[in-house]
Coordinates of C-alpha atoms in Angstrom, one line a residue:
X127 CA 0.0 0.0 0.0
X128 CA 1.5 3.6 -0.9
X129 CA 1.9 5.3 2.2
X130 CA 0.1 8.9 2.8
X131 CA 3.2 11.4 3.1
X132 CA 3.0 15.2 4.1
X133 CA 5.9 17.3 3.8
X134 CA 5.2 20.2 6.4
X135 CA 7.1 23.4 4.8
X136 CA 7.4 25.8 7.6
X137 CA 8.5 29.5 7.5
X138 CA 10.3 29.4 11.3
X139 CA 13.3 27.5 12.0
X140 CA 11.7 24.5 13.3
X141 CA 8.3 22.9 12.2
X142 CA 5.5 23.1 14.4
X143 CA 5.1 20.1 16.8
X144 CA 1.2 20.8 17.2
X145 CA 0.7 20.7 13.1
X146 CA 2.9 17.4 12.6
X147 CA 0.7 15.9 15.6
X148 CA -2.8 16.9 14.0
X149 CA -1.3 16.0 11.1
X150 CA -0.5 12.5 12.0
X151 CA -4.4 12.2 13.5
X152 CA -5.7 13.2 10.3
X153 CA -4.3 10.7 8.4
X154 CA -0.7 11.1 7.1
X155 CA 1.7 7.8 7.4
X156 CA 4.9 9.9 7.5
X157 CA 5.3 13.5 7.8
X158 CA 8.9 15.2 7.2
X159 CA 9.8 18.8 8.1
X160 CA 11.4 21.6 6.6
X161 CA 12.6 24.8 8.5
X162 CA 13.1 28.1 7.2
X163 CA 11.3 27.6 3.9
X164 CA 11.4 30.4 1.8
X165 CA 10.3 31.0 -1.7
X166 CA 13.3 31.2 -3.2
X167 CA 14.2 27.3 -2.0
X168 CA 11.2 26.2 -1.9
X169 CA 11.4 25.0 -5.3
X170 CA 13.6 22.2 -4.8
X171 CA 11.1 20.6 -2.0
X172 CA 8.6 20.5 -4.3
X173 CA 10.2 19.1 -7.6
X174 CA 10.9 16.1 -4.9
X175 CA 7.1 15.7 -4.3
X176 CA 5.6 15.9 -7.5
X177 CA 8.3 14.0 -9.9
X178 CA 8.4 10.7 -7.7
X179 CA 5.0 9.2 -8.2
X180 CA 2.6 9.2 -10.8
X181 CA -1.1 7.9 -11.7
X182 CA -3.2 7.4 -8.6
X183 CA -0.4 7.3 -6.6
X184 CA 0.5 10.9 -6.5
X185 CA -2.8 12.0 -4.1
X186 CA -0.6 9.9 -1.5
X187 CA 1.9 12.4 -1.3
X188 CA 0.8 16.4 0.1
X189 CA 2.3 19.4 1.4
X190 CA 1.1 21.9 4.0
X191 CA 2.6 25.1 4.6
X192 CA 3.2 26.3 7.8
X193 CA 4.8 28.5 10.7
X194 CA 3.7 31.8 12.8
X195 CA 4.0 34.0 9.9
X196 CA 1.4 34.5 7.7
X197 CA 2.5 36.9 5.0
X198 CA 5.6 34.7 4.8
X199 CA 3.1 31.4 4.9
X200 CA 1.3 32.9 1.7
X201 CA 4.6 33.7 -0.1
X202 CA 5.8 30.1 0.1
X203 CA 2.3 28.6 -1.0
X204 CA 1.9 30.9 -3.6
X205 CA 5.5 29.9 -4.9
X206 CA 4.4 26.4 -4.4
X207 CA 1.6 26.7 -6.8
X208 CA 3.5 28.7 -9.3
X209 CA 5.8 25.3 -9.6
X210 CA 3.2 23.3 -10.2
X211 CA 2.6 22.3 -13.9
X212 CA 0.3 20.1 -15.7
X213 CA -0.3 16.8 -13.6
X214 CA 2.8 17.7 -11.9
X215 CA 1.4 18.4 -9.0
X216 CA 0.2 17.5 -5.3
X217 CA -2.7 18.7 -3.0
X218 CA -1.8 21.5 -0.6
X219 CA -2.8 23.4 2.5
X220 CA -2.3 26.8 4.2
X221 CA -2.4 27.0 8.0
X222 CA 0.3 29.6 9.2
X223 CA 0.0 29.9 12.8
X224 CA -3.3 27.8 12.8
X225 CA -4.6 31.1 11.5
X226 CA -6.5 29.5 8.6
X227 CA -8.5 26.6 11.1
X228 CA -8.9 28.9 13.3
X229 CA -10.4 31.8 12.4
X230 CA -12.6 29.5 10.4
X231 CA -14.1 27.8 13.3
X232 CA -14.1 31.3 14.8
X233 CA -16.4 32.9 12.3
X234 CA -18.3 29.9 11.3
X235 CA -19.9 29.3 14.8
X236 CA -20.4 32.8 15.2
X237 CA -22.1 33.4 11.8
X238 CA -24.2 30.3 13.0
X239 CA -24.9 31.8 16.1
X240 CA -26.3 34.9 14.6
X241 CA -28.8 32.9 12.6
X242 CA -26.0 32.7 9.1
X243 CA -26.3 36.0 8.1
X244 CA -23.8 39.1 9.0
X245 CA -24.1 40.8 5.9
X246 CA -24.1 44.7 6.7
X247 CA -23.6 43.7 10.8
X248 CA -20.2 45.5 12.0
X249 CA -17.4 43.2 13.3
X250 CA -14.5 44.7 15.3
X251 CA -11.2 42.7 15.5
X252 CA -8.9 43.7 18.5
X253 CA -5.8 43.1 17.8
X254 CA -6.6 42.1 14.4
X255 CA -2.9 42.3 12.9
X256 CA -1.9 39.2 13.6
X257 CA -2.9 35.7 11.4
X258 CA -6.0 34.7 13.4
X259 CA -7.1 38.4 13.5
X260 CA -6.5 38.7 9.7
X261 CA -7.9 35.5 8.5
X262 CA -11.0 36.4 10.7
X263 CA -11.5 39.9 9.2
X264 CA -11.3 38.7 5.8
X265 CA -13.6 36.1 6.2
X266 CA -16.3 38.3 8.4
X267 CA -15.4 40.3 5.3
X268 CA -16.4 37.9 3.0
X269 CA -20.1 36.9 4.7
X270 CA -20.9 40.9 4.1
X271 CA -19.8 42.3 7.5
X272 CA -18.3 46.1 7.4
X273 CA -14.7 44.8 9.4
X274 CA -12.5 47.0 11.6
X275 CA -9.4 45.7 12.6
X276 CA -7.7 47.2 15.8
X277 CA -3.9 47.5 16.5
X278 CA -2.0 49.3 18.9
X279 CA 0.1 51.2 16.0
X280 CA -2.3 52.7 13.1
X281 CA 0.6 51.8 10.3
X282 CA 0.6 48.2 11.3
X283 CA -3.1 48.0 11.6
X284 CA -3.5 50.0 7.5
X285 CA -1.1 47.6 6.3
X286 CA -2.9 44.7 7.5
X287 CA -5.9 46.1 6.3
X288 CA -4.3 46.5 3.0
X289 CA -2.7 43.3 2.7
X290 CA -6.1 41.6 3.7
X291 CA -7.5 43.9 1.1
X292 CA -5.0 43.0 -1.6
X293 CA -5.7 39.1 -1.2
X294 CA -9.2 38.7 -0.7
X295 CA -11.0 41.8 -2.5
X296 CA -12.8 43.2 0.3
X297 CA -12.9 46.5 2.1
X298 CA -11.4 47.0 5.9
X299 CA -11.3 49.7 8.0
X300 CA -8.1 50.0 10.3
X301 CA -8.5 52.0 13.7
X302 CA -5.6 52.8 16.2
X303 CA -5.9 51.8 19.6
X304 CA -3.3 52.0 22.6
X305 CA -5.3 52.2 25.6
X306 CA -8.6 50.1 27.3
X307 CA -10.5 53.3 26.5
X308 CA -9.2 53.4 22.9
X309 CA -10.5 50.3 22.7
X310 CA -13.5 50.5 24.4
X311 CA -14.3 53.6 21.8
X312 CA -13.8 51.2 18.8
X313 CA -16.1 48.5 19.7
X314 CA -18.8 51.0 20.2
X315 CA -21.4 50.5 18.3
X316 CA -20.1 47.2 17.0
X317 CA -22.3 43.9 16.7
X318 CA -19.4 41.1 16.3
X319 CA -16.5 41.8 18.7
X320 CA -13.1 39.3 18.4
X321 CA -10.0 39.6 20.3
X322 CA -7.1 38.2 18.5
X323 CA -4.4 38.8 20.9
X324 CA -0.9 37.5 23.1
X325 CA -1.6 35.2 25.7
X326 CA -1.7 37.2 28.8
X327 CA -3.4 41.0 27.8
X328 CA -7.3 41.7 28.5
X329 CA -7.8 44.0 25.6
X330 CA -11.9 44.7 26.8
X331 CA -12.7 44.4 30.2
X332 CA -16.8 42.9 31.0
X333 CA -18.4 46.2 31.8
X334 CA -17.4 47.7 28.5
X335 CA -19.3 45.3 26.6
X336 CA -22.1 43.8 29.0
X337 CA -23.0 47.6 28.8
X338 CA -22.8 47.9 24.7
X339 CA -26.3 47.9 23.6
X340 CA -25.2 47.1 19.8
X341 CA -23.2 44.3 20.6
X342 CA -24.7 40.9 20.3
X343 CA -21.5 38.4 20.2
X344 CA -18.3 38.6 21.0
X345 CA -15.3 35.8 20.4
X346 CA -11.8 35.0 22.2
X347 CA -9.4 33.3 20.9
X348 CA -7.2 33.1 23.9
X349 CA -7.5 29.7 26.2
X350 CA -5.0 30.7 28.8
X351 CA -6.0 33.4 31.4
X352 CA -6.2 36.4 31.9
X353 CA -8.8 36.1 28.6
X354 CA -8.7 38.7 26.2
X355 CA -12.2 39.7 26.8
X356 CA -13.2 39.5 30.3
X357 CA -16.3 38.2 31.8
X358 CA -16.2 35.2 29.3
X359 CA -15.1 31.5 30.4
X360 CA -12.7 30.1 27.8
X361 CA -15.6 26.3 27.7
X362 CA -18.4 29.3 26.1
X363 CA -19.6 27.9 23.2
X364 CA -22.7 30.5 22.0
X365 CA -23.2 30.5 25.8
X366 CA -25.6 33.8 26.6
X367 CA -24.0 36.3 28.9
X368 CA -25.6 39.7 30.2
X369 CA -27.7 39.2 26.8
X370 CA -25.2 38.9 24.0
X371 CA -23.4 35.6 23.1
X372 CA -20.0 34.2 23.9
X373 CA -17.9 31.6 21.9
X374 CA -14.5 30.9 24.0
X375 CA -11.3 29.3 22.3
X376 CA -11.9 25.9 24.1
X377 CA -15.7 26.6 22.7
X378 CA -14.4 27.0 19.3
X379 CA -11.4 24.5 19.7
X380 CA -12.9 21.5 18.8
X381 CA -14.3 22.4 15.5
X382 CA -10.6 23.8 15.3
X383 CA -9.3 20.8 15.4
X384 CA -11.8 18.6 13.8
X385 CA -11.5 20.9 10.6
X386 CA -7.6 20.5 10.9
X387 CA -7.6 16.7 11.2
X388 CA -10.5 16.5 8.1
X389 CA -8.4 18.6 5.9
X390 CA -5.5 16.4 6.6
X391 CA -7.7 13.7 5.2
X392 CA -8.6 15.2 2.5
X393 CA -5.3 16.4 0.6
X394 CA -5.0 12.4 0.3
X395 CA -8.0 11.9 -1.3
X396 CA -6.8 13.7 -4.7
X397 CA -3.5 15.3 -6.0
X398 CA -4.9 18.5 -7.2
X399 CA -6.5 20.0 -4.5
X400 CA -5.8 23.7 -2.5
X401 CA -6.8 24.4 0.8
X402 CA -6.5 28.0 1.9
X403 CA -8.7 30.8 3.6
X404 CA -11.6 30.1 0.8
X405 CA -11.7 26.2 1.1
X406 CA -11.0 26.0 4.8
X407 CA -13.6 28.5 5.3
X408 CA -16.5 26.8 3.1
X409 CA -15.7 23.1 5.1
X410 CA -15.6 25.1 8.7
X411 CA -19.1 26.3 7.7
X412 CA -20.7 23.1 6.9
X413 CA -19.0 21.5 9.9
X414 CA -20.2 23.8 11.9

């Protein structure tokens, strides 16, 4: 039997532990890492993939592209595909930083929660530079939402905003916030409120949005405490809190990982097959 191999192309120096783990529970017989994988020797990897089997037996062999940076995540998969030719080719997947599963599980159960439609509600995403916080914006973006992403320098947050902008073809807003009350001033208003943000950092305390008329969800990707948005329990999946709804990261982490491990599967059930925001997205909404 042809065994099911993933080659994990990662943008830091060492591969991520967590993605070669859910990678194993999704499927994959053998998975080898690459460090620092950049487009310009990223070439090489792949020739290796797609030259060395052929017929049915090239869907056992997939790549995933990882590591904690996203804009350098989409510059290796993108130079990925452009080597691709023909049927020489292999499926592939996207998941800097997790952003990609993430934020999909994220947005999906909160679009759900909301009854599936956000089109023209107004989403706020504190600390939204970041790869969750930009995968999240860009897919709010893409359900209709009018998306603000928040950062603590206004430069960072417009080129975030742009970048987002650039990739997906949608329109976000970038606010500058350095303070609780900066922040408490941008979520004003809002109806979908996500904090993307370090481990460690409340970026909106419980009275600011128990007390935010507009609001009517808001979702924390943080697990570890203190939570990014207090008030919250990390377990709160849709759970109602002084009125308005509250999905937690442990909430959201099992369709995380669930939508990790199927993907997995399913980059060995074909060789031509791409899985970024898009994709990811579309699966995390029927899963959800």
């Amino acid at each position: 039997m042809t065994k099911k191999l993933l080659f994990q192309f990662d943008t830091d120096p060492t591969p991520s532990v967590f993605d070669v783990v859910v990678g194993y529970d999704g499927g994959a017989d053998h998975i080898t890492g690459y460090g620092n994988v950049t487009p310009e020797n990223v070439g090489a990897y792949v020739d290796g993939t797609i030259y060395t089997r052929g017929g049915k037996e090239k869907q056992s062999t997939a790549i995933f592209v990882g590591g904690g940076d996203m804009a350098a995540g989409e510059a290796v998969y993108d130079a990925v595909q452009k080597r691709f030719f023909g049927p020489f080719r292999v499926s592939t997947m996207l998941d800097s930083n997790g952003s990609n599963t993430t934020a999909a599980a994220g947005v999906a159960l909160a679009v759900k929660a909301l009854g599936g439609d956000v089109k023209g509600k107004k989403a706020v995403i504190l600390a939204g530079t970041g790869p969750v916080g930009m995968r999240s914006a860009a897919m709010l973006a893409i359900e209709g939402a009018s998306v603000t992403i928040v950062g603590r320098a206004l430069d960072k947050a417009q080129k975030a905003a742009a970048n987002i902008e650039k990739r997906f073809n949608v329109k976000i807003d970038a606010v500058e916030a350095k303070s609780a009350e900066d922040r408490a001033k941008a979520v004003a208003g809002s109806n979908l409120v996500f904090s993307a943000g370090a481990i460690g950092l409340e970026l909106l305390a419980e009275d600011v949005w128990k007390s935010e008329s507009s609001i009517e969800i808001v979702v924390d990707y943080n697990a570890q405490p203190p939570l990014g948005i207090g008030g919250i329990d990390a377990m709160d999946k849709a759970k109602e809190r002084h009125g308005k709804l509250a999905l937690g990261a442990l909430g959201l982490g099992g369709l995380k990982l669930k939508l990790h491990r199927t993907l997995i599967g399913k980059l060995f059930e074909a060789a031509d097959q791409s899985f970024d925001a898009h994709e990811i997205y579309a699966l995390a909404k029927e899963m959800a």
